[in-house]
Coordinates of C-alpha atoms and ligand atoms in Angstrom, one line a residue:
X143 CA -175.1 63.6 -21.0
X144 CA -175.7 60.1 -22.4
X145 CA -175.5 60.5 -26.1
X146 CA -173.5 57.2 -26.5
X147 CA -170.6 59.0 -28.1
X148 CA -167.0 58.7 -26.8
X149 CA -165.4 61.3 -24.6
X150 CA -164.1 64.3 -26.6
X151 CA -160.5 63.7 -25.7
X152 CA -160.8 60.2 -27.3
X153 CA -162.5 61.7 -30.4
X154 CA -159.6 64.1 -30.8
X155 CA -157.0 61.4 -30.4
X156 CA -158.8 58.9 -32.7
X157 CA -159.1 61.5 -35.5
X158 CA -155.7 63.1 -35.0
X159 CA -157.2 66.5 -34.4
X160 CA -154.2 68.3 -32.9
X161 CA -155.2 71.9 -32.4
X162 CA -154.0 74.4 -35.1
X163 CA -153.4 78.0 -34.0
X164 CA -153.9 79.3 -37.5
X165 CA -157.5 78.1 -37.3
X166 CA -158.0 79.6 -33.8
X167 CA -158.5 76.1 -32.4
X168 CA -159.0 76.0 -28.7
X169 CA -161.3 73.1 -27.9
X170 CA -163.8 72.5 -25.1
X171 CA -163.9 69.0 -23.7
X172 CA -166.0 69.5 -20.6
X173 CA -169.6 68.6 -21.6
X174 CA -170.9 70.4 -18.4
X175 CA -169.5 73.6 -19.7
X176 CA -170.7 73.1 -23.3
X177 CA -174.1 72.3 -21.8
X178 CA -174.0 75.6 -19.9
X179 CA -173.1 77.6 -23.1
X180 CA -175.9 75.8 -25.0
X181 CA -178.5 76.6 -22.3
X182 CA -177.3 80.2 -22.2
X183 CA -178.8 80.6 -25.7
X184 CA -182.2 79.9 -24.2
X185 CA -184.6 77.0 -24.5
X186 CA -183.6 74.8 -27.5
X187 CA -186.4 72.4 -28.4
X188 CA -187.9 73.3 -31.8
X189 CA -185.0 75.7 -32.6
X190 CA -182.6 75.8 -35.5
X191 CA -179.1 76.7 -34.4
X192 CA -176.2 77.7 -36.6
X193 CA -172.9 76.9 -35.1
X194 CA -169.7 78.3 -36.5
X195 CA -166.6 76.2 -35.9
X196 CA -167.9 73.0 -34.3
X197 CA -164.4 71.4 -34.3
X198 CA -164.6 68.0 -32.7
X199 CA -168.1 68.8 -31.7
X200 CA -168.3 69.5 -27.9
X201 CA -170.7 72.4 -28.2
X202 CA -172.5 70.6 -31.1
X203 CA -173.3 67.6 -28.9
X204 CA -174.5 69.9 -26.1
X205 CA -176.8 71.8 -28.5
X206 CA -178.3 68.5 -29.7
X207 CA -178.6 67.0 -26.2
X208 CA -180.4 70.1 -25.0
X209 CA -183.0 69.5 -27.7
X210 CA -182.2 71.8 -30.7
X211 CA -184.4 70.6 -33.6
X212 CA -181.6 71.2 -36.1
X213 CA -177.9 72.3 -35.9
X214 CA -176.3 73.6 -39.0
X215 CA -172.5 73.5 -38.3
X216 CA -170.1 75.4 -40.5
X217 CA -166.5 74.1 -40.2
X218 CA -163.5 75.1 -42.2
X219 CA -161.2 72.3 -41.1
X220 CA -161.9 69.1 -43.2
X221 CA -160.0 67.1 -40.5
X222 CA -163.1 67.5 -38.2
X223 CA -165.6 66.1 -40.6
X224 CA -165.4 62.4 -39.7
X225 CA -165.9 63.2 -36.0
X226 CA -168.9 65.4 -36.8
X227 CA -170.3 62.6 -39.0
X228 CA -170.3 60.3 -35.9
X229 CA -172.4 62.9 -34.1
X230 CA -174.8 63.3 -37.1
X231 CA -175.3 59.5 -37.0
X232 CA -176.1 59.6 -33.3
X233 CA -178.7 62.3 -33.9
X234 CA -180.3 61.3 -37.2
X235 CA -181.6 64.2 -39.4
X236 CA -180.7 66.8 -36.8
X237 CA -177.1 67.8 -37.7
X238 CA -176.0 69.3 -41.1
X239 CA -172.3 69.9 -41.5
X240 CA -171.2 72.4 -44.0
X241 CA -167.5 72.5 -44.9
X242 CA -166.9 76.2 -45.5
X243 CA -165.3 79.4 -44.4
X244 CA -168.0 81.1 -42.3
X245 CA -166.9 84.5 -43.5
X246 CA -167.6 83.5 -47.1
X247 CA -170.8 81.4 -46.8
X248 CA -174.3 82.8 -46.9
X249 CA -175.6 81.8 -43.4
X250 CA -179.0 83.3 -44.0
X251 CA -179.5 81.0 -47.0
X252 CA -178.4 78.0 -44.9
X253 CA -180.8 78.9 -42.1
X254 CA -183.8 78.8 -44.5
X255 CA -187.0 80.5 -43.7
X256 CA -187.6 80.1 -40.0
X257 CA -185.7 82.1 -37.3
X258 CA -182.3 80.8 -36.4
X259 CA -180.0 81.3 -33.4
X260 CA -176.2 81.5 -33.8
X261 CA -174.2 79.8 -31.0
X262 CA -170.5 79.5 -31.2
X263 CA -167.2 79.2 -29.5
X264 CA -165.6 81.4 -32.1
X265 CA -162.1 81.1 -33.5
X266 CA -160.4 84.2 -32.0
X267 CA -158.8 85.2 -35.3
X268 CA -162.1 85.8 -37.1
X269 CA -164.6 86.3 -34.3
X270 CA -164.8 90.0 -34.5
X271 CA -165.0 90.0 -38.3
X272 CA -167.9 87.5 -38.1
X273 CA -169.7 89.6 -35.5
X274 CA -169.4 92.8 -37.6
X275 CA -170.7 90.9 -40.6
X276 CA -173.8 89.6 -38.7
X277 CA -174.5 93.1 -37.4
X278 CA -174.0 94.9 -40.8
X279 CA -176.6 93.2 -43.0
X280 CA -178.9 95.5 -45.0
X281 CA -181.9 93.4 -43.7
X282 CA -183.0 94.3 -40.2
X283 CA -184.2 92.5 -38.1
X284 CA -181.6 89.9 -39.3
X285 CA -182.1 86.2 -40.0
X286 CA -180.9 85.3 -36.5
X287 CA -182.9 86.0 -33.4
X288 CA -179.9 85.9 -31.0
X289 CA -176.2 85.4 -30.9
X290 CA -174.6 83.5 -28.0
X291 CA -170.8 83.7 -28.6
X292 CA -167.5 83.1 -26.9
X293 CA -164.9 85.8 -27.2
X294 CA -161.8 86.9 -25.5
X295 CA -162.8 88.8 -22.4
X296 CA -161.2 92.0 -23.8
X297 CA -163.4 91.8 -27.0
X298 CA -166.5 91.0 -24.9
X299 CA -165.9 94.2 -22.9
X300 CA -165.6 96.2 -26.1
X301 CA -168.9 94.7 -27.4
X302 CA -170.9 95.8 -24.3
X303 CA -169.1 99.1 -23.7
X304 CA -170.8 102.5 -23.8
X305 CA -169.5 106.0 -22.6
X306 CA -169.6 104.7 -19.0
X307 CA -166.8 102.2 -19.9
X308 CA -164.6 104.7 -21.8
X309 CA -161.5 102.7 -22.1
X310 CA -163.4 99.9 -23.9
X311 CA -165.8 102.0 -25.8
X312 CA -165.2 102.3 -29.6
X313 CA -166.6 101.5 -33.0
X314 CA -167.6 97.9 -32.0
X315 CA -169.5 99.2 -29.0
X316 CA -171.4 101.7 -31.1
X317 CA -172.3 99.1 -33.8
X318 CA -173.4 96.6 -31.2
X319 CA -175.3 99.2 -29.1
X320 CA -177.0 100.6 -32.1
X321 CA -178.5 97.4 -33.5
X322 CA -178.5 95.0 -30.4
X323 CA -178.7 94.7 -26.7
X324 CA -175.6 92.9 -25.6
X325 CA -174.5 91.5 -22.3
X326 CA -171.7 89.4 -20.9
X327 CA -173.2 86.2 -19.3
X328 CA -170.1 84.5 -17.7
X329 CA -166.4 84.1 -18.0
X330 CA -164.5 80.9 -18.9
X331 CA -161.0 80.5 -17.6
X332 CA -158.1 79.5 -20.0
X333 CA -157.8 76.1 -18.3
X334 CA -161.2 75.1 -19.7
X335 CA -159.7 74.9 -23.2
X336 CA -157.3 72.6 -24.9
X337 CA -154.8 74.1 -25.6
X338 CA -155.4 76.9 -23.0
X339 CA -155.3 80.4 -24.6
X340 CA -153.4 83.1 -22.8
X341 CA -156.5 85.1 -21.7
X342 CA -159.9 84.6 -20.1
X343 CA -162.9 84.2 -22.4
X344 CA -166.5 85.4 -21.9
X345 CA -169.8 84.2 -23.3
X346 CA -171.8 87.1 -24.7
X347 CA -175.4 87.2 -25.8
X348 CA -176.7 89.7 -28.3
X349 CA -180.3 90.2 -29.3
X350 CA -181.4 92.4 -32.2
X351 CA -183.2 95.6 -31.4
X352 CA -186.5 95.4 -33.4
X353 CA -186.2 99.0 -34.6
X354 CA -182.8 100.6 -34.2
X355 CA -182.7 104.4 -34.6
X356 CA -182.8 105.1 -38.3
X357 CA -179.5 105.8 -40.0
X358 CA -177.3 104.6 -42.9
X359 CA -174.8 102.1 -41.6
X360 CA -172.0 103.3 -44.0
X361 CA -172.4 106.8 -42.6
X362 CA -172.4 105.5 -39.0
X363 CA -169.2 103.6 -39.8
X364 CA -167.6 106.7 -41.4
X365 CA -168.3 109.0 -38.4
X366 CA -167.2 106.5 -35.8
X367 CA -164.1 105.6 -37.7
X368 CA -163.1 109.3 -37.8
X369 CA -164.1 110.0 -34.2
X370 CA -162.5 107.0 -32.6
X371 CA -159.5 107.0 -35.0
X372 CA -158.3 110.1 -33.0
X373 CA -160.1 109.3 -29.8
X374 CA -158.0 111.7 -27.6
X375 CA -158.9 114.7 -29.8
X376 CA -162.0 116.8 -29.6
X377 CA -164.6 116.0 -32.3
X378 CA -164.3 119.4 -34.0
X379 CA -160.7 118.2 -34.8
X380 CA -161.1 114.4 -35.3
X381 CA -164.0 114.8 -37.8
X382 CA -162.1 117.1 -40.2
X383 CA -161.2 114.2 -42.5
X384 CA -164.9 113.5 -43.3
X385 CA -164.9 116.2 -46.0
X386 CA -167.8 118.2 -44.5
X387 CA -167.7 121.1 -42.0
X388 CA -167.3 119.4 -38.6
X389 CA -168.8 122.4 -36.7
X390 CA -171.9 122.2 -38.9
X391 CA -172.6 118.5 -38.4
X392 CA -171.8 118.7 -34.7
X393 CA -174.3 121.5 -34.3
X394 CA -176.9 119.8 -36.4
X395 CA -176.5 116.7 -34.3
X396 CA -176.8 118.7 -31.1
X397 CA -173.3 117.7 -29.9
X398 CA -170.7 119.9 -28.2
X399 CA -167.7 120.5 -30.5
X400 CA -165.3 120.1 -27.6
X401 CA -166.6 116.6 -26.8
X402 CA -164.4 113.5 -27.4
X403 CA -165.6 110.3 -29.1
X404 CA -165.7 108.3 -25.9
X405 CA -168.2 110.7 -24.3
X406 CA -170.8 110.3 -27.0
X407 CA -173.6 107.7 -26.6
X408 CA -174.9 105.7 -29.5
X409 CA -177.8 108.1 -30.1
X410 CA -175.3 110.9 -30.5
X411 CA -173.4 109.0 -33.2
X412 CA -176.6 108.2 -35.0
X413 CA -177.5 111.9 -35.0
X414 CA -174.0 112.7 -36.3
X415 CA -174.3 110.1 -39.1
X416 CA -177.6 111.6 -40.2
X417 CA -176.2 115.2 -40.0
X418 CA -173.2 113.9 -42.1
X419 CA -175.6 112.6 -44.8
X420 CA -177.5 115.9 -44.8
X421 CA -174.3 117.9 -45.1
X422 CA -173.1 115.8 -48.1
X423 CA -176.4 116.3 -49.9
X424 CA -176.3 120.1 -49.8
Ligands
LIG124 N1 -166.7 74.5 -31.1 C1 -165.4 73.8 -30.8 C2 -165.3 73.7 -29.3 O1 -165.9 74.5 -28.6 O2 -164.5 72.9 -28.8 C3 -164.2 74.4 -31.4 C4 -164.0 75.9 -31.2 S1 -162.5 76.5 -31.8 C5 -162.3 77.9 -30.7 C6 -162.9 77.3 -33.3 C7 -163.3 76.4 -34.5 O3 -163.6 77.2 -35.6 C8 -162.3 75.4 -34.9 O4 -162.8 74.1 -35.1 C9 -161.8 75.9 -36.3 O5 -161.3 74.9 -37.2 C10 -163.0 76.6 -36.8 N2 -162.8 77.7 -37.7 C11 -161.7 78.6 -37.8 N3 -161.9 79.5 -38.8 C12 -163.1 79.2 -39.3 C13 -163.9 79.8 -40.4 N4 -163.4 80.9 -41.0 N5 -165.1 79.3 -40.7 C14 -165.5 78.2 -40.1 N6 -164.9 77.6 -39.1 C15 -163.7 78.1 -38.7

């Protein structure tokens, strides 16, 4: 990649960007790898990308070099801003840097009217919280048309899990499976990062389902929380805390009372959420 910018190791040294664990900072310096992640989000020319946590800018540079029309990069660590300003100068008008906590900022407003893609090597400490936020909006389809995200492999497995991967299947798998199609694209070994994390990471891509099965998200959360909160128990037992008759909502949802949470597919939980709503209303 010939963007005329210095190698990332040099950038980090010049700006004193020693990685901070508290900010989930594990940087990628290999521009071949960041290029691969950028391309995994699909063809980029003409596209607006929101990147969370650009850090010294390895993935940012790849997204721009691959042709993204605009990258809006949200970074919490002010120490990274001078390095990102150098990238913005190399790609005039194509990089906006926003100093903010991505959990607090309104990304939909930043994205403007057109469709946006979210691409990020997420900080591990807030990655799941950000994903849940992006999947829980009241507007659906959402403001983003795909998410291409790096997670710890173990979290990636929970994102794509269904009843056929029981050990990994839980509330996150139900939420992701309800509103999106999700798949793991490839793994990234610890040695690719500076400093190296303890575990393997994976790049995951999620695309919104245009019409998820109708149900109220708060009710889906309530039933999955009760069911997976006691995942070894049968549903007739684990759903007792919901304040409605578990046998009634299981029967209305067409589910066996002796089943356990990890055996129930997403459609079953949606039916259960709707039965829960109906039982509360009568
Ligand atoms: N994208 C860079 C790369 O691939 O080398 C850095 C990735 S590093 C895993 C995560 C980045 O997210 C860090 O730059 C960190 O400062 C930033 N970060 C951490 N928490 C954040 C938050 N709540 N909002 C925005 N950025 C955050």
